[in-house]
Coordinates of C-alpha atoms in Angstrom, one line a residue:
M228 CA -48.0 44.1 -22.2
G229 CA -44.7 43.4 -20.2
K230 CA -41.4 43.1 -21.9
E231 CA -40.6 41.5 -25.3
V232 CA -38.9 38.4 -26.1
N233 CA -37.8 38.4 -29.8
G234 CA -40.4 40.2 -30.5
V235 CA -43.3 38.6 -28.4
S236 CA -44.9 40.1 -25.2
R237 CA -43.7 38.0 -22.0
S238 CA -47.1 37.2 -21.1
R239 CA -47.7 35.6 -24.6
F240 CA -44.5 33.7 -25.0
E241 CA -45.4 32.3 -21.5
M242 CA -49.2 31.1 -22.5
F243 CA -47.1 29.1 -25.2
S244 CA -43.8 28.1 -23.9
N245 CA -42.4 24.5 -23.0
S246 CA -42.6 25.6 -19.2
D247 CA -45.7 23.4 -17.8
E248 CA -45.9 26.9 -15.8
A249 CA -47.1 28.5 -18.1
V250 CA -50.2 31.3 -17.3
I251 CA -52.8 28.7 -19.6
N252 CA -52.0 25.6 -17.7
K253 CA -52.3 28.0 -14.4
K254 CA -55.7 29.5 -16.2
L255 CA -57.8 26.6 -17.1
P256 CA -57.9 23.4 -15.0
K257 CA -56.8 20.2 -16.8
E258 CA -60.8 18.6 -17.1
L259 CA -61.3 21.7 -19.4
L260 CA -57.8 21.6 -21.4
L261 CA -59.0 18.2 -21.5
R262 CA -62.4 19.0 -22.6
I263 CA -61.2 21.2 -25.3
F264 CA -58.5 19.0 -27.0
S265 CA -61.6 16.3 -27.5
F266 CA -62.7 18.8 -30.3
L267 CA -59.0 18.3 -32.5
D268 CA -58.4 16.0 -35.2
V269 CA -55.5 13.6 -35.1
V270 CA -52.8 15.8 -36.6
T271 CA -53.8 18.7 -34.6
L272 CA -53.4 16.5 -30.8
C273 CA -49.9 15.6 -32.3
R274 CA -48.9 18.9 -33.3
C275 CA -50.5 20.2 -29.3
A276 CA -48.7 17.0 -27.6
Q277 CA -45.2 18.9 -28.5
V278 CA -45.9 22.4 -26.8
S279 CA -44.8 21.0 -23.5
R280 CA -45.0 18.0 -21.2
S281 CA -48.4 18.7 -19.5
W282 CA -50.2 19.1 -22.9
N283 CA -48.7 16.2 -24.1
V284 CA -50.1 14.3 -21.0
L285 CA -53.2 16.0 -21.9
A286 CA -53.2 15.7 -25.8
L287 CA -52.4 12.0 -25.7
D288 CA -54.9 11.1 -22.8
G289 CA -56.8 8.3 -24.6
S290 CA -60.1 10.3 -23.9
N291 CA -59.2 12.3 -26.8
W292 CA -58.4 9.6 -28.9
Q293 CA -62.2 7.8 -29.4
R294 CA -62.4 8.1 -33.4
I295 CA -59.5 7.8 -35.6
D296 CA -59.4 8.1 -39.3
L297 CA -55.9 7.4 -40.6
F298 CA -57.1 7.7 -44.0
D299 CA -57.2 11.7 -44.0
F300 CA -53.8 11.7 -42.1
Q301 CA -51.2 8.9 -43.3
R302 CA -51.8 5.5 -45.5
D303 CA -48.2 4.1 -45.7
I304 CA -48.4 3.6 -41.7
E305 CA -46.4 0.8 -40.6
G306 CA -48.2 -2.2 -38.0
R307 CA -46.1 -0.8 -35.3
V308 CA -48.3 2.6 -35.6
V309 CA -51.5 0.8 -34.9
E310 CA -49.7 -0.8 -31.7
N311 CA -48.8 2.3 -30.7
I312 CA -52.3 3.6 -30.7
S313 CA -54.5 0.8 -29.9
K314 CA -51.7 1.0 -26.4
R315 CA -52.3 4.8 -26.2
C316 CA -55.9 4.4 -26.6
G317 CA -57.2 1.3 -25.0
G318 CA -60.6 0.7 -24.3
F319 CA -61.2 4.2 -25.1
L320 CA -61.3 3.8 -28.9
R321 CA -64.6 3.2 -30.3
K322 CA -63.8 3.8 -34.3
L323 CA -61.0 3.3 -36.4
S324 CA -60.2 3.2 -40.2
L325 CA -57.1 1.9 -41.6
R326 CA -58.9 2.6 -44.9
G327 CA -56.0 1.6 -47.6
C328 CA -53.2 1.0 -45.2
L329 CA -51.6 -1.5 -46.8
G330 CA -48.7 -2.0 -44.6
V331 CA -50.6 -3.0 -41.6
G332 CA -50.8 -6.7 -40.8
D333 CA -52.6 -9.7 -38.8
S334 CA -50.0 -9.4 -36.0
A335 CA -50.7 -5.4 -35.9
L336 CA -54.0 -6.0 -35.5
R337 CA -54.0 -8.8 -32.9
T338 CA -52.3 -6.3 -30.5
F339 CA -55.1 -3.8 -31.6
S340 CA -57.7 -6.2 -30.8
Q341 CA -56.2 -7.4 -27.2
N342 CA -55.9 -3.3 -26.3
C343 CA -58.9 -2.1 -27.8
R344 CA -61.5 -4.2 -26.5
N345 CA -64.8 -1.3 -26.8
I346 CA -64.0 -0.8 -30.7
E347 CA -67.1 -0.8 -32.5
L348 CA -66.6 0.5 -36.0
L349 CA -63.5 -0.7 -37.5
S350 CA -62.4 -0.1 -41.4
L351 CA -59.8 -2.2 -43.0
N352 CA -61.2 -1.5 -46.8
G353 CA -58.2 -2.7 -48.8
C354 CA -55.7 -3.5 -46.0
T355 CA -54.5 -6.2 -48.2
K356 CA -52.4 -7.8 -46.3
I357 CA -54.8 -9.2 -43.1
T358 CA -56.3 -12.7 -43.3
D359 CA -58.6 -15.0 -41.2
S360 CA -55.8 -14.7 -38.3
T361 CA -57.5 -10.9 -37.9
C362 CA -61.1 -12.1 -38.1
N363 CA -60.0 -14.6 -35.1
S364 CA -58.6 -12.1 -33.0
L365 CA -61.5 -9.6 -33.2
S366 CA -63.9 -12.4 -32.4
K367 CA -61.7 -13.4 -29.2
F368 CA -61.2 -9.5 -28.1
C369 CA -64.1 -7.4 -29.5
P370 CA -67.2 -8.5 -28.8
K371 CA -69.0 -5.1 -29.4
L372 CA -67.9 -5.0 -32.4
K373 CA -70.9 -3.7 -34.6
H374 CA -69.7 -2.2 -37.9
L375 CA -66.7 -4.1 -40.3
D376 CA -65.2 -2.7 -43.3
L377 CA -63.1 -5.6 -45.1
A378 CA -63.7 -4.5 -48.7
S379 CA -61.2 -6.1 -51.1
C380 CA -59.0 -7.9 -48.4
T381 CA -59.0 -11.0 -50.6
S382 CA -57.6 -13.6 -48.3
I383 CA -60.6 -13.5 -46.4
T384 CA -62.8 -17.2 -46.2
N385 CA -65.3 -18.8 -44.6
L386 CA -63.4 -19.0 -41.8
S387 CA -63.9 -15.2 -41.1
L388 CA -67.1 -15.4 -41.2
K389 CA -67.7 -18.2 -38.6
A390 CA -65.2 -16.3 -36.6
L391 CA -67.3 -13.4 -36.6
S392 CA -70.5 -15.1 -35.9
E393 CA -68.9 -16.7 -32.4
G394 CA -67.7 -13.7 -31.1
C395 CA -69.4 -10.4 -32.6
P396 CA -73.0 -11.3 -31.9
L397 CA -73.8 -7.5 -32.1
L398 CA -72.6 -7.0 -35.6
E399 CA -74.7 -4.4 -37.5
Q400 CA -73.4 -4.1 -40.6
L401 CA -70.1 -6.2 -42.4
N402 CA -68.7 -5.2 -46.0
I403 CA -66.6 -7.9 -47.7
S404 CA -67.2 -6.7 -51.1
W405 CA -64.7 -8.1 -53.5
C406 CA -63.7 -10.9 -50.8
D407 CA -64.5 -13.5 -53.8
Q408 CA -63.7 -17.1 -51.7
V409 CA -67.1 -16.4 -49.7
T410 CA -69.5 -18.8 -49.9
K411 CA -73.0 -20.2 -48.8
D412 CA -71.4 -21.6 -45.9
G413 CA -69.9 -18.4 -44.6
I414 CA -72.8 -16.7 -44.9
Q415 CA -75.0 -19.3 -43.3
A416 CA -72.8 -19.0 -40.0
L417 CA -72.5 -15.5 -40.0
V418 CA -76.6 -14.9 -40.3
R419 CA -77.6 -17.2 -37.9
S420 CA -75.6 -15.8 -34.9
C421 CA -75.8 -12.2 -35.6
P422 CA -79.3 -11.6 -36.3
G423 CA -79.4 -7.8 -35.7
L424 CA -77.6 -7.4 -39.3
K425 CA -78.7 -3.7 -41.0
G426 CA -76.5 -3.8 -43.8
L427 CA -74.9 -6.5 -46.0
F428 CA -72.5 -5.5 -48.8
L429 CA -71.4 -8.4 -50.7
K430 CA -70.2 -6.8 -53.8
G431 CA -67.9 -8.9 -56.2
C432 CA -68.9 -12.4 -54.3
T433 CA -69.1 -13.8 -57.2
Q434 CA -69.5 -17.8 -55.5
L435 CA -72.4 -16.9 -53.7
E436 CA -75.7 -18.5 -55.3
D437 CA -79.5 -18.4 -53.8
E438 CA -78.7 -20.8 -51.6
A439 CA -76.8 -17.8 -49.2
L440 CA -79.6 -15.8 -49.9
K441 CA -82.1 -18.0 -48.4
H442 CA -80.0 -18.1 -45.1
I443 CA -80.1 -14.0 -45.1
G444 CA -83.7 -14.0 -45.9
A445 CA -84.5 -16.4 -43.0
H446 CA -82.5 -14.8 -40.6
C447 CA -82.0 -10.6 -41.2
P448 CA -85.2 -9.4 -40.1
E449 CA -83.7 -6.5 -39.4
L450 CA -82.0 -5.9 -42.8
V451 CA -82.1 -2.7 -44.4
T452 CA -79.3 -2.5 -47.4
L453 CA -78.2 -5.3 -49.2
N454 CA -75.5 -5.1 -51.8
L455 CA -75.3 -7.9 -54.2
Q456 CA -73.7 -5.9 -57.6
T457 CA -72.2 -8.7 -59.9
C458 CA -72.9 -12.1 -58.0
S459 CA -74.3 -13.2 -61.1
Q460 CA -75.2 -16.4 -60.4
I461 CA -78.3 -15.2 -58.3
T462 CA -82.0 -15.8 -59.5
D463 CA -85.2 -14.5 -58.7
E464 CA -85.6 -17.8 -56.3
G465 CA -83.2 -16.0 -53.7
L466 CA -83.7 -12.4 -54.1
I467 CA -87.9 -13.4 -53.7
T468 CA -86.9 -15.1 -50.4
I469 CA -84.8 -11.3 -49.5
C470 CA -88.1 -9.6 -50.0
R471 CA -90.2 -12.0 -48.3
G472 CA -88.3 -12.2 -45.3
C473 CA -86.7 -8.6 -45.2
H474 CA -89.3 -6.4 -44.7
R475 CA -87.3 -2.9 -43.8
L476 CA -85.2 -3.7 -46.7
Q477 CA -84.5 0.4 -47.8
S478 CA -81.5 -0.2 -50.3
L479 CA -81.2 -2.9 -52.8
C480 CA -78.7 -3.1 -55.6
V481 CA -78.5 -5.9 -57.9
S482 CA -76.4 -4.4 -60.7
G483 CA -75.0 -7.0 -62.9
C484 CA -77.3 -9.7 -61.8
A485 CA -78.3 -10.5 -64.9
N486 CA -80.3 -13.6 -64.5
I487 CA -83.1 -11.9 -62.7
T488 CA -86.9 -10.9 -64.0
D489 CA -89.4 -9.1 -63.3
A490 CA -90.6 -11.6 -60.4
I491 CA -88.5 -9.4 -58.1
L492 CA -89.5 -6.0 -58.8
H493 CA -93.5 -7.9 -58.0
A494 CA -91.4 -9.2 -54.8
L495 CA -90.6 -5.8 -53.9
G496 CA -93.8 -4.0 -54.4
Q497 CA -95.2 -6.6 -52.0
N498 CA -93.1 -6.9 -49.2
C499 CA -90.6 -4.1 -49.0
P500 CA -92.6 -0.7 -49.0
R501 CA -90.1 1.3 -47.2
L502 CA -87.3 0.6 -50.6
R503 CA -85.9 4.2 -51.1
I504 CA -82.7 2.9 -53.5
L505 CA -83.3 0.4 -56.2
E506 CA -80.1 0.0 -58.6
V507 CA -80.9 -2.7 -61.3
A508 CA -78.4 -1.7 -64.1
R509 CA -77.6 -3.7 -67.0
C510 CA -80.4 -6.3 -65.7
S511 CA -82.2 -6.2 -69.0
Q512 CA -85.0 -8.6 -68.5
L513 CA -86.5 -6.3 -66.5
T514 CA -89.6 -4.6 -67.9
D515 CA -92.7 -2.0 -67.7
V516 CA -94.6 -4.6 -66.0
G517 CA -92.8 -5.0 -63.8
F518 CA -91.8 -1.5 -62.5
T519 CA -95.7 -0.6 -62.8
T520 CA -95.8 -2.9 -59.7
L521 CA -93.0 -1.4 -58.2
A522 CA -93.6 2.1 -58.2
R523 CA -97.2 1.5 -57.2
N524 CA -96.3 -0.2 -53.8
C525 CA -93.1 1.9 -53.1
H526 CA -93.5 5.4 -52.6
E527 CA -90.6 6.1 -50.9
L528 CA -88.0 5.6 -54.0
E529 CA -85.9 8.2 -53.8
K530 CA -82.9 6.3 -55.8
M531 CA -83.0 4.2 -59.2
D532 CA -80.5 3.4 -61.7
L533 CA -82.4 1.5 -64.8
E534 CA -79.1 1.7 -66.8
E535 CA -79.4 -0.4 -69.7
C536 CA -82.9 -2.5 -68.6
V537 CA -83.4 -1.8 -72.6
Q538 CA -87.2 -3.6 -72.2
I539 CA -88.3 -0.5 -70.1
T540 CA -90.3 2.3 -72.4
D541 CA -91.9 5.7 -71.4
G542 CA -94.6 3.4 -69.5
T543 CA -92.3 3.3 -66.6
L544 CA -91.7 6.9 -66.6
I545 CA -95.8 7.4 -66.7
Q546 CA -95.9 5.1 -63.2
L547 CA -92.8 6.8 -61.8
S548 CA -94.3 10.1 -62.1
I549 CA -97.6 9.4 -60.5
H550 CA -96.5 6.9 -57.4
C551 CA -92.9 8.1 -56.4
P552 CA -92.8 11.5 -55.6
R553 CA -89.8 11.7 -53.6
L554 CA -87.5 10.4 -56.5
Q555 CA -84.0 12.6 -56.3
V556 CA -81.6 10.8 -59.0
L557 CA -83.0 8.6 -61.9
S558 CA -80.4 6.8 -64.2
L559 CA -82.0 5.7 -67.8
S560 CA -78.5 5.4 -70.0
H561 CA -79.0 3.0 -72.9
C562 CA -82.8 2.7 -72.1
E563 CA -82.9 3.4 -76.2
L564 CA -86.8 3.1 -76.3
I565 CA -87.1 5.7 -73.6
T566 CA -89.1 9.1 -75.6
D567 CA -89.6 13.0 -75.1
D568 CA -92.9 12.1 -74.0
G569 CA -91.9 9.8 -71.2
I570 CA -89.6 12.7 -69.7
R571 CA -92.3 14.7 -70.3
H572 CA -94.5 12.9 -67.9
L573 CA -92.1 13.0 -65.7
G574 CA -91.4 16.5 -65.5
S575 CA -95.0 17.4 -64.9
G576 CA -95.0 14.8 -62.0
P577 CA -94.8 15.8 -58.0
C578 CA -90.9 15.1 -58.0
A579 CA -90.2 17.0 -60.6
H580 CA -90.3 20.5 -58.4
D581 CA -88.6 20.0 -55.8
R582 CA -86.7 16.5 -55.8
L583 CA -85.8 15.5 -58.8
E584 CA -81.7 16.4 -58.5
V585 CA -80.1 14.6 -61.2
I586 CA -81.3 12.6 -64.2
E587 CA -78.9 10.6 -66.8
L588 CA -80.0 9.9 -70.3
D589 CA -76.9 9.1 -72.0
N590 CA -77.2 7.0 -75.3
C591 CA -81.0 7.8 -75.7
P592 CA -81.6 7.9 -79.4
L593 CA -85.1 8.9 -79.0
I594 CA -84.6 11.9 -76.6
T595 CA -85.0 15.5 -78.4
D596 CA -84.3 19.3 -77.0
A597 CA -87.9 18.9 -76.4
S598 CA -87.3 16.7 -73.4
L599 CA -84.8 19.5 -72.2
E600 CA -87.9 22.0 -72.5
H601 CA -90.0 19.5 -69.9
L602 CA -87.4 19.6 -67.5
K603 CA -86.6 23.6 -67.1
S604 CA -89.4 23.4 -64.3
C605 CA -87.4 21.1 -62.2
H606 CA -86.3 23.9 -59.7
S607 CA -84.0 21.5 -58.0
L608 CA -82.2 19.9 -60.9
D609 CA -78.2 19.8 -60.5
R610 CA -76.9 17.4 -63.3
I611 CA -77.9 16.1 -66.6
E612 CA -76.4 13.3 -68.3
L613 CA -76.8 13.6 -72.3
Y614 CA -73.9 11.8 -73.9
D615 CA -74.6 10.2 -77.3
C616 CA -77.9 11.8 -77.5
Q617 CA -77.3 12.8 -80.7
Q618 CA -81.1 14.9 -81.2
I619 CA -79.9 17.1 -78.4
T620 CA -78.7 20.2 -79.7
R621 CA -76.4 23.2 -78.4
A622 CA -79.3 25.5 -78.6
G623 CA -81.7 23.0 -76.9
I624 CA -79.0 23.1 -73.8
K625 CA -78.3 26.8 -73.7
R626 CA -82.4 27.5 -73.6
L627 CA -82.5 25.4 -70.5
R628 CA -80.0 27.0 -68.9
T629 CA -81.3 29.9 -69.3
H630 CA -84.2 28.7 -66.7
L631 CA -81.6 26.3 -64.8
P632 CA -78.4 28.6 -64.7
N633 CA -76.6 26.4 -62.1
I634 CA -77.0 23.1 -64.0
K635 CA -74.5 20.8 -64.8
V636 CA -74.7 19.6 -68.1
H637 CA -72.6 17.0 -69.6
A638 CA -72.7 16.0 -73.4
Y639 CA -70.2 16.3 -76.1
F640 CA -70.8 17.4 -79.9
A641 CA -68.6 15.9 -82.9
P642 CA -66.9 18.9 -84.6
V643 CA -67.4 20.0 -88.1
T644 CA -65.1 18.8 -90.3
P645 CA -62.7 22.4 -90.8
P646 CA -61.9 23.3 -94.6
P647 CA -59.4 22.4 -96.7
S648 CA -56.0 24.9 -96.1
V649 CA -55.3 27.1 -98.8
G650 CA -51.8 27.3 -99.8
G651 CA -50.7 25.1 -97.0
S652 CA -49.6 20.9 -97.2
R653 CA -49.8 20.8 -93.1
Q654 CA -52.9 18.8 -92.4
R655 CA -55.0 20.8 -89.5
F656 CA -56.2 18.7 -86.5
C657 CA -59.3 19.6 -84.7
R658 CA -60.8 18.3 -81.3
C659 CA -62.8 15.3 -81.1
C660 CA -65.3 16.6 -78.6
V661 CA -66.4 19.5 -76.8
L662 CA -67.6 18.6 -73.5
L663 CA -70.3 21.4 -72.0

């Protein structure tokens, strides 16, 4: 084993010493070491860079830094760190996440854009210092950009979208959620020059109206995912244009868009057979009639959020149970007309045995323990929500658990008022709820 140095054999000491003549460097070619380093994360690479001069060169080689996510490493970084990374990585860098890096601004991202011209995926989610200047830089230097996340970058305006349309024609996914200065003019410029858009996340873009959706429907035939949550000004007119122009649509979120009616569900059923995810929470004008058309035509539905669709009844559940065998997640919270009979149909449908994983029934006052009996054969059921279902009992939940021992049941029960204390003036307090 060789002579020991401070309890470590000389051979092992040499393997990990700061000497560039260490055995590992002699035995393994640099190409193989470089390949090994390519599997390491940012933190480990930085540690390896401190072992020796030769390892420093290998660990910091740009080819090892093609994908960087600083969110899991250090979020309080300053702009100079991004500049240094960009100089180190250069044209090797393909994916970078600066999500939540509040200290990074336009200047650092200009340097980054100049150095990393092959960037394809960039997340600036929550980088609130950046402005339209950053998008101008990306437009000028980063023509290969495909995925860009600008969510919560509230200084972004139409000028950013116009810049991206001019310099980033390969853009496939854009997230500008909560960029509430964006209007139809920015959307129009973007979609006309980026025909390959597959994902648009416009949550909280409250100035968007139907005119913006008409531009999307006319120019985005490849669109797969669209999020319009809380875009409260949109109506059936704009969304119908989306359905007619975007036949590949698989995921649509219009939760909080209170103006929409069954016309949207009919349009989806007639035009978007690949639909897998539909979120229409708080769309209170939707009825069984619309969901019947949807279910009969969109057989690939996997997730549906129908919270506060207050007009739907068991009729919707009957149609889903018959026509949607892939259903995995279903939210019916605050759907107060749903009864045990609807859950019975759902529990006996083709999705129940192997597919259904989550069902949310909060504030469904007509639901009783009978519904739990109907769900006990849903072997994939992982979670059920039962808050404020006042006809559900502890005993019913216990019986459900005998069939589904690993299920997570979220419910609470008001405690029984304790009897007055005897012989003491001290007031007794009890917990307001018991969480199962």
